[in-house]
PDB file of C-alpha atoms and ligand atoms in Angstrom:
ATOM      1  CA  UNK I 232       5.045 -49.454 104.623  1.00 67.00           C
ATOM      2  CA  UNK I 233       8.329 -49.124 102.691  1.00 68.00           C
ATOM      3  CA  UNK I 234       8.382 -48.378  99.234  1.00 71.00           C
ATOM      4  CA  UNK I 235      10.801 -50.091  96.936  1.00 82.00           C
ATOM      5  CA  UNK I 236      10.470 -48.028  94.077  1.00 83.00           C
ATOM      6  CA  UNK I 237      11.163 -44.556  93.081  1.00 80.00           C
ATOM      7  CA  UNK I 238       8.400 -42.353  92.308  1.00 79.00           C
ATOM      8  CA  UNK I 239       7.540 -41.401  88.719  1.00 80.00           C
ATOM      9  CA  UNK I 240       8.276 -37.784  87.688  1.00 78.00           C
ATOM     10  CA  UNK I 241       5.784 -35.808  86.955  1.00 79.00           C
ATOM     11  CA  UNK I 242       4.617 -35.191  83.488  1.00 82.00           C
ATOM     12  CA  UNK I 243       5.552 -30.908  82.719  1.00 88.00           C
ATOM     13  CA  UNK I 244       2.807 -29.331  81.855  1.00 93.00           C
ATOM     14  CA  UNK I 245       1.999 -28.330  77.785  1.00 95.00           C
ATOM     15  CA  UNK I 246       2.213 -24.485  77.081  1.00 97.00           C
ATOM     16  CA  UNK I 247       1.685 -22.715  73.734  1.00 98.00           C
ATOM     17  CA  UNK I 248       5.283 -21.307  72.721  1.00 98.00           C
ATOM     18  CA  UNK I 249       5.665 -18.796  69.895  1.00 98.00           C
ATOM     19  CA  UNK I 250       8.985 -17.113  68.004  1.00 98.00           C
ATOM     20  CA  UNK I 251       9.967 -15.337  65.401  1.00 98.00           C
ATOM     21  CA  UNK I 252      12.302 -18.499  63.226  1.00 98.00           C
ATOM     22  CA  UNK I 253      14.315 -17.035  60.176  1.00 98.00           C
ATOM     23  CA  UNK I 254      11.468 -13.919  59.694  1.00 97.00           C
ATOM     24  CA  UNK I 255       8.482 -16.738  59.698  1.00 97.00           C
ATOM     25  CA  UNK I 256       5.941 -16.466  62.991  1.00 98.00           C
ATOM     26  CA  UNK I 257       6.231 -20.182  64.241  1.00 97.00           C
ATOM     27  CA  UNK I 258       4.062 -21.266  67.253  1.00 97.00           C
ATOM     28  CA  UNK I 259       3.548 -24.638  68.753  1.00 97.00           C
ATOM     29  CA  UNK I 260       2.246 -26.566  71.570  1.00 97.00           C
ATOM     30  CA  UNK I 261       5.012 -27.971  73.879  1.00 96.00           C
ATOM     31  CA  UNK I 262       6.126 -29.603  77.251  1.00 95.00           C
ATOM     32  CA  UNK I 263       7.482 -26.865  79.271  1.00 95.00           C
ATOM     33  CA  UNK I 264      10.710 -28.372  80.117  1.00 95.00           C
ATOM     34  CA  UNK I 265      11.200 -28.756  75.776  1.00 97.00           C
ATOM     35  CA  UNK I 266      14.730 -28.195  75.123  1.00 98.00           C
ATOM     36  CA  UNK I 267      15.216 -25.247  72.097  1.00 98.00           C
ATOM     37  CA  UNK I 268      16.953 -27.969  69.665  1.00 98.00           C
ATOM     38  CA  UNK I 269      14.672 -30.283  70.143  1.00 98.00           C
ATOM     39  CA  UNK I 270      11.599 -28.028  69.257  1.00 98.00           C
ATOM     40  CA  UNK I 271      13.368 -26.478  66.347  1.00 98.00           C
ATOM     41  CA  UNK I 272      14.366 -29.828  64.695  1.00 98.00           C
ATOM     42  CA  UNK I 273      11.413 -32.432  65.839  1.00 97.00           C
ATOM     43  CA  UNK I 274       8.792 -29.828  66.270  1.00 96.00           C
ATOM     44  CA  UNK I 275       9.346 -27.519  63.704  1.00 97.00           C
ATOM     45  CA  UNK I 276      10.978 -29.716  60.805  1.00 97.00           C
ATOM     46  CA  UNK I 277      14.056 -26.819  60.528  1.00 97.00           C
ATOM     47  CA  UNK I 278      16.882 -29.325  60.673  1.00 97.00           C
ATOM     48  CA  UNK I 279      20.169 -27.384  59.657  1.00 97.00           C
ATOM     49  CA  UNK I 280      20.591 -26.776  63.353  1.00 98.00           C
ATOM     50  CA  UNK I 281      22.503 -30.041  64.246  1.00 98.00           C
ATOM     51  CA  UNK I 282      22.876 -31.871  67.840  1.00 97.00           C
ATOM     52  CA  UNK I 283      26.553 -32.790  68.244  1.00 97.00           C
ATOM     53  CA  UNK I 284      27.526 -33.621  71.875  1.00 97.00           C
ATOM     54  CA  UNK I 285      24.094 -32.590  73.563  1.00 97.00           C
ATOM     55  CA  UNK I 286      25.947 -31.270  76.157  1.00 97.00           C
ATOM     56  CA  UNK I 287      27.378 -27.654  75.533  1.00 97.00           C
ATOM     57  CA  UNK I 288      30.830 -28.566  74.193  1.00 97.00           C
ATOM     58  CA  UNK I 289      30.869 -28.878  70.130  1.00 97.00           C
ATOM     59  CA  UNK I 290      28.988 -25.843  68.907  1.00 98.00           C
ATOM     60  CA  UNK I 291      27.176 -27.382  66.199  1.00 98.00           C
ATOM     61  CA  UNK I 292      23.680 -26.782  67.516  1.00 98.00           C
ATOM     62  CA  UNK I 293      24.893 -22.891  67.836  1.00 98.00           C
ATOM     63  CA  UNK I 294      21.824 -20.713  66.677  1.00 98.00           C
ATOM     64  CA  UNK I 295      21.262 -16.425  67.483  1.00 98.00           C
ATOM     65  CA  UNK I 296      18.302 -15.479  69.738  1.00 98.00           C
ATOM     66  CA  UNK I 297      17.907 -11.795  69.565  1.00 98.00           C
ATOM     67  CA  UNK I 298      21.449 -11.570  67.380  1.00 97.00           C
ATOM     68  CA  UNK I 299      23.586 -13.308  70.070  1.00 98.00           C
ATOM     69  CA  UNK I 300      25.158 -17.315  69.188  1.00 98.00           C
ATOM     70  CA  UNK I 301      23.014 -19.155  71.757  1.00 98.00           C
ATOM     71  CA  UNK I 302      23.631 -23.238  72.219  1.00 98.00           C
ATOM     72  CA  UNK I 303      20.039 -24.414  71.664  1.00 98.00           C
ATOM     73  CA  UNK I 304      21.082 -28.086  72.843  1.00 98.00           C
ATOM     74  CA  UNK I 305      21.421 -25.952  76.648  1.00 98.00           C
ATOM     75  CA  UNK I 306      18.597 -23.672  75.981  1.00 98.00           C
ATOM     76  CA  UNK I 307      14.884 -24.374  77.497  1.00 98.00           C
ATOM     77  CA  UNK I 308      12.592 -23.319  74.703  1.00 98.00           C
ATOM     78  CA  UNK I 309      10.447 -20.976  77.223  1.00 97.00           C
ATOM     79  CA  UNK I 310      13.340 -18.989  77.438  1.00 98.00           C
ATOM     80  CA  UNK I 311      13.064 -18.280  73.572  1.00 98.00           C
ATOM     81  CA  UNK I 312       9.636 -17.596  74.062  1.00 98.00           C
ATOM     82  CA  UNK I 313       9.108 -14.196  72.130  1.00 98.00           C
ATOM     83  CA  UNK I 314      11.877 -13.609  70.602  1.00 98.00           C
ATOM     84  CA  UNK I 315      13.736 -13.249  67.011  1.00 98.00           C
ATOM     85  CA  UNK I 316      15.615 -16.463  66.281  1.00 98.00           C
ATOM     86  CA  UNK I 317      17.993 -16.954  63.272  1.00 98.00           C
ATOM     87  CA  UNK I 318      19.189 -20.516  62.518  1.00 98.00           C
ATOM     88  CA  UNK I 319      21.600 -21.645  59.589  1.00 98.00           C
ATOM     89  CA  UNK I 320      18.737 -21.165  56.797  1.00 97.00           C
ATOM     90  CA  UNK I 321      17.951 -17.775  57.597  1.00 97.00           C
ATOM     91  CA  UNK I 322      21.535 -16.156  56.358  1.00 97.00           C
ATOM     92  CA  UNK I 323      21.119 -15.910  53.012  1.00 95.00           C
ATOM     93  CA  UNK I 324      19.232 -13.434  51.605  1.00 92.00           C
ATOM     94  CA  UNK I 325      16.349 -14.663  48.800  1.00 87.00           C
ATOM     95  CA  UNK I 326      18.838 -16.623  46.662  1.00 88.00           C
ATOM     96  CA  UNK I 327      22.344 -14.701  47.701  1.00 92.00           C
ATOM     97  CA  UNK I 328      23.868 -16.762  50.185  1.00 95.00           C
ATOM     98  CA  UNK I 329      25.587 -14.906  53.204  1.00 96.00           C
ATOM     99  CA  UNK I 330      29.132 -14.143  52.367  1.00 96.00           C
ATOM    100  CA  UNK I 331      30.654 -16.540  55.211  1.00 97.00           C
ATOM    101  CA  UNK I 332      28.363 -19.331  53.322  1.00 96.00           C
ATOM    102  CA  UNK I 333      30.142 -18.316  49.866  1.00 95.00           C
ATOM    103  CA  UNK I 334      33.495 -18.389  51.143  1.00 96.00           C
ATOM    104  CA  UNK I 335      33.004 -21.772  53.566  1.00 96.00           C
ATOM    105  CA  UNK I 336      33.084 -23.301  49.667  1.00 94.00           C
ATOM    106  CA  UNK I 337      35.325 -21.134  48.583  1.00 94.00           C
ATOM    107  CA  UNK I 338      38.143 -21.461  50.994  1.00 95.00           C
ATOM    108  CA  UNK I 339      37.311 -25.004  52.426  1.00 93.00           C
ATOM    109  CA  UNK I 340      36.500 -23.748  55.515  1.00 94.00           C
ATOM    110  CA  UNK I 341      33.668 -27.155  55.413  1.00 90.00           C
ATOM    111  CA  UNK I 342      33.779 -30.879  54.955  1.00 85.00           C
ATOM    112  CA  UNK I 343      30.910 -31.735  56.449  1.00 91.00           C
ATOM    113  CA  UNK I 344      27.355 -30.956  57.722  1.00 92.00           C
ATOM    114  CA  UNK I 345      27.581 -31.272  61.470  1.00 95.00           C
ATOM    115  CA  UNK I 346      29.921 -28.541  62.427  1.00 97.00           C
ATOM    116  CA  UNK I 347      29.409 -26.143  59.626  1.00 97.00           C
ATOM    117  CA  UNK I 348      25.920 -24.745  60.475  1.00 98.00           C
ATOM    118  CA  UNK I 349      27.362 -23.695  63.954  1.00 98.00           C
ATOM    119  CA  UNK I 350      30.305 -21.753  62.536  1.00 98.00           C
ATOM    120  CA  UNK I 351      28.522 -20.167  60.042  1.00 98.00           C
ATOM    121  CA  UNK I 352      25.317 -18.917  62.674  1.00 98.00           C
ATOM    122  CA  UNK I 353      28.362 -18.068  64.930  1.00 98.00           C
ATOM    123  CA  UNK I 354      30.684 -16.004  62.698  1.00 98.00           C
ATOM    124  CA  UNK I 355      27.753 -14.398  60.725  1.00 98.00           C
ATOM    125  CA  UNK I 356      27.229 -12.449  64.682  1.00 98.00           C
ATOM    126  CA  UNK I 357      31.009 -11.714  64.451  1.00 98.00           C
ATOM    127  CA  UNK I 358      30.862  -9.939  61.542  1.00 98.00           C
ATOM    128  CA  UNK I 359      27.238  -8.315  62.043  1.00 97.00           C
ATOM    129  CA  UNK I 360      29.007  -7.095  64.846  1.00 97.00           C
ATOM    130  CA  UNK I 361      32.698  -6.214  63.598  1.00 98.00           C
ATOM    131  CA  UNK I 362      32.755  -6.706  59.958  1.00 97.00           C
ATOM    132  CA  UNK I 363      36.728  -6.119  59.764  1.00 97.00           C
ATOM    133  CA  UNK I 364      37.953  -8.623  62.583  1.00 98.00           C
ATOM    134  CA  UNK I 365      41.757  -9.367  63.560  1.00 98.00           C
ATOM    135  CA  UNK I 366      42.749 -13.078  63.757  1.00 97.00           C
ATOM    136  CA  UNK I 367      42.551 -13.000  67.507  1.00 98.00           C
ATOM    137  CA  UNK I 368      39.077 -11.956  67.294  1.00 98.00           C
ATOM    138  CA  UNK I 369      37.928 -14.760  64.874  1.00 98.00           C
ATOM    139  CA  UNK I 370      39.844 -17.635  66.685  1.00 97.00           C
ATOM    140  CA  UNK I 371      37.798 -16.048  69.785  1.00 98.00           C
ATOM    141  CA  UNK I 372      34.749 -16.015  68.342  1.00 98.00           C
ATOM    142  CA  UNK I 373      35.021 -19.308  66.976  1.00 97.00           C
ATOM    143  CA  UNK I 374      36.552 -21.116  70.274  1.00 97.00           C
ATOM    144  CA  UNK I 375      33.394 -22.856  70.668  1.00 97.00           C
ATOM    145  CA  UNK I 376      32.745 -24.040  67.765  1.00 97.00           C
ATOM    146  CA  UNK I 377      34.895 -27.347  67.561  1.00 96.00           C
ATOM    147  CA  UNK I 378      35.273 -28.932  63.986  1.00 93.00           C
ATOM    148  CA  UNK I 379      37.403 -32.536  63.594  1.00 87.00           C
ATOM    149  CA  UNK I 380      38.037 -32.515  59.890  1.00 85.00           C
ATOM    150  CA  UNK I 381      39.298 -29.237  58.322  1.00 79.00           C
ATOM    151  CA  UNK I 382      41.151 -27.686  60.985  1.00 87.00           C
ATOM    152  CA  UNK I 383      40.403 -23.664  61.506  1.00 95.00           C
ATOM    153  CA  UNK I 384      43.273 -22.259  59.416  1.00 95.00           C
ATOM    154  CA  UNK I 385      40.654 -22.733  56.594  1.00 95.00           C
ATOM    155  CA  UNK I 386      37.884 -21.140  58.484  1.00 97.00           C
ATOM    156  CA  UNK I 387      39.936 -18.008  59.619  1.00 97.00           C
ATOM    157  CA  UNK I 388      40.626 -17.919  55.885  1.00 97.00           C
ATOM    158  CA  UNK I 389      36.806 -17.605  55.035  1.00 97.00           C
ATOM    159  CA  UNK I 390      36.097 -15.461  57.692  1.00 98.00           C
ATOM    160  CA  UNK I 391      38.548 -12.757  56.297  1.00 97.00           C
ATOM    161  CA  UNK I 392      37.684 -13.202  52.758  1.00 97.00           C
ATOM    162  CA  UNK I 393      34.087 -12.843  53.964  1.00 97.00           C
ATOM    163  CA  UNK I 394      35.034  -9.668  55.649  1.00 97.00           C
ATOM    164  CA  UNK I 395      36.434  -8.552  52.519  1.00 96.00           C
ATOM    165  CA  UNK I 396      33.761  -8.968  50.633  1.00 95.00           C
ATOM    166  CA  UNK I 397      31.126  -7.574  53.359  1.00 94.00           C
ATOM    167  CA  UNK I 398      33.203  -4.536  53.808  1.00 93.00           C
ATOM    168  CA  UNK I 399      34.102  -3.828  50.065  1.00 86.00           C
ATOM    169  CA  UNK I 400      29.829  -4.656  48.726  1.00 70.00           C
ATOM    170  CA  UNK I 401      26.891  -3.421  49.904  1.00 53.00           C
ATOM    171  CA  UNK I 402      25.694  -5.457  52.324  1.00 54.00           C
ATOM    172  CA  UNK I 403      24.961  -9.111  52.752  1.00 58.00           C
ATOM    173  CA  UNK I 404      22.263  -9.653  49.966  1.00 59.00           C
ATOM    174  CA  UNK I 405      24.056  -7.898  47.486  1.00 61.00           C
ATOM    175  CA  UNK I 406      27.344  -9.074  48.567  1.00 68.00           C
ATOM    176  CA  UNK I 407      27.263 -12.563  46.199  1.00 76.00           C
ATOM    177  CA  UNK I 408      26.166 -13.951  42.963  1.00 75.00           C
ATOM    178  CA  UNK I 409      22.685 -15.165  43.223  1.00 78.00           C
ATOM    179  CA  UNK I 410      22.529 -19.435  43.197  1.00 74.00           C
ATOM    180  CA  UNK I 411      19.774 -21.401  42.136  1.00 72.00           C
ATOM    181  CA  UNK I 412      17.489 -22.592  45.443  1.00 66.00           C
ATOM    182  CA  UNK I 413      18.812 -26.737  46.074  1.00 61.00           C
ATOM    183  CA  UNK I 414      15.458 -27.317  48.217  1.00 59.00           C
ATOM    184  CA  UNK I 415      12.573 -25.315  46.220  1.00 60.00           C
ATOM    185  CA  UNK I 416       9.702 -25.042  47.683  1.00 55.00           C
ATOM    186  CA  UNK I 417      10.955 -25.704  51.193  1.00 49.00           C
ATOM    187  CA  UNK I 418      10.386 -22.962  53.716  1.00 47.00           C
ATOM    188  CA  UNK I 419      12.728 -23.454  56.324  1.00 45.00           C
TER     189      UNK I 419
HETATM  190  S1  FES M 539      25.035 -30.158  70.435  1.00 59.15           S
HETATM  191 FE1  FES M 539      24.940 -28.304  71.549  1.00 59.15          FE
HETATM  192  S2  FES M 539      27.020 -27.849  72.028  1.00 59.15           S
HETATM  193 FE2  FES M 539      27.093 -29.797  71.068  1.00 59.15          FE
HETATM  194  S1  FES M 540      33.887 -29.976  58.773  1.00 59.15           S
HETATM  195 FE1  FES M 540      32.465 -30.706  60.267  1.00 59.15          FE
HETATM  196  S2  FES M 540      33.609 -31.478  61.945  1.00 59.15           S
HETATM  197 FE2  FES M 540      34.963 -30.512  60.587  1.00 59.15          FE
END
């Protein structure tokens, strides 16, 4: 007999999934297919990673796994499985924010909260990686990242004033004034 209907798609399959998020030992229970973003924000409550187009394009969901910018809106979760993962509230160090977070206010490389957690995960790797970059570099490393407010002259601004200050201090926790916590008591 013919079937008029398609047939319903199998439900995946729970694992147990474990990481490393921002230095803390997370683990949870999840559908194997889980998309990265979704466990880190609806799983794990750690919502400064933002979902902007949900399809690879914006940047704003930009995270590191292992020290390299990763989009977690593209990533299956099981591939993070394991592994160190750094998200927008793990670059500052105890109350010293991360000098590209300092100079983001500074410079007005921000207006608002969707784009700015990409650019800062994003450029923090950049300058882990080459604390003294040229222009070119920057507007390379940033080409993913798209922001619709500010335009990037402000942003390459930050991210050389940043550089300054990483390469003339003593490293990132050092590197700024310590500010008073806005969220005590929350984790991250
Ligand atoms: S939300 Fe992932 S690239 Fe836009
Ligand atoms: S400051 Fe967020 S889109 Fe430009």
């Amino acid at each position: 007999m013919v079937q008029y209907r398609l047939p319903m798609l199998p439900l995946s399959e729970e694992v147990d999934w474990a990481a490393t998020v921002n230095g803390n030992g997370v683990s949870t229970r999840m559908e194997s297919n889980a998309i990265l973003l979704d466990v880190l924000r609806d799983s794990l409550g750690i919502l400064g990673t933002k979902r902007g187009c949900d399809m690879g394009t914006c940047g704003c969901c930009s995270i590191l796994v292992d020290g390299s910018p990763r989009l977690s809106c593209l990533m299956l979760a099981q591939e993070a499985n394991g592994c160190e993962i750094t998200t927008v509230e793990g670059l500052s160090e105890g109350h010293h924010l991360h000098p590209i977070q300092q100079t983001f206010a500074e410079c007005g490389g921000s207006q608002c909260g969707f784009c700015t957690p990409g650019f800062l995960v994003v450029i923090s790797a950049l300058l882990d990686e080459n604390p003294k970059p040229s222009d070119i570099e920057i507007k390379t490393a940033i080409e993913g990242n798209l922001c619709r407010c500010t335009g990037y002259q402000q942003i390459v601004d930050s991210v050389r004033e940043a550089s300054s200050i990483l390469c003339d201090g003593s490293g990132v926790g050092d590197s700024t004034d310590p500010k008073s916590d806005p969220h005590p008591g929350f984790a991250g």
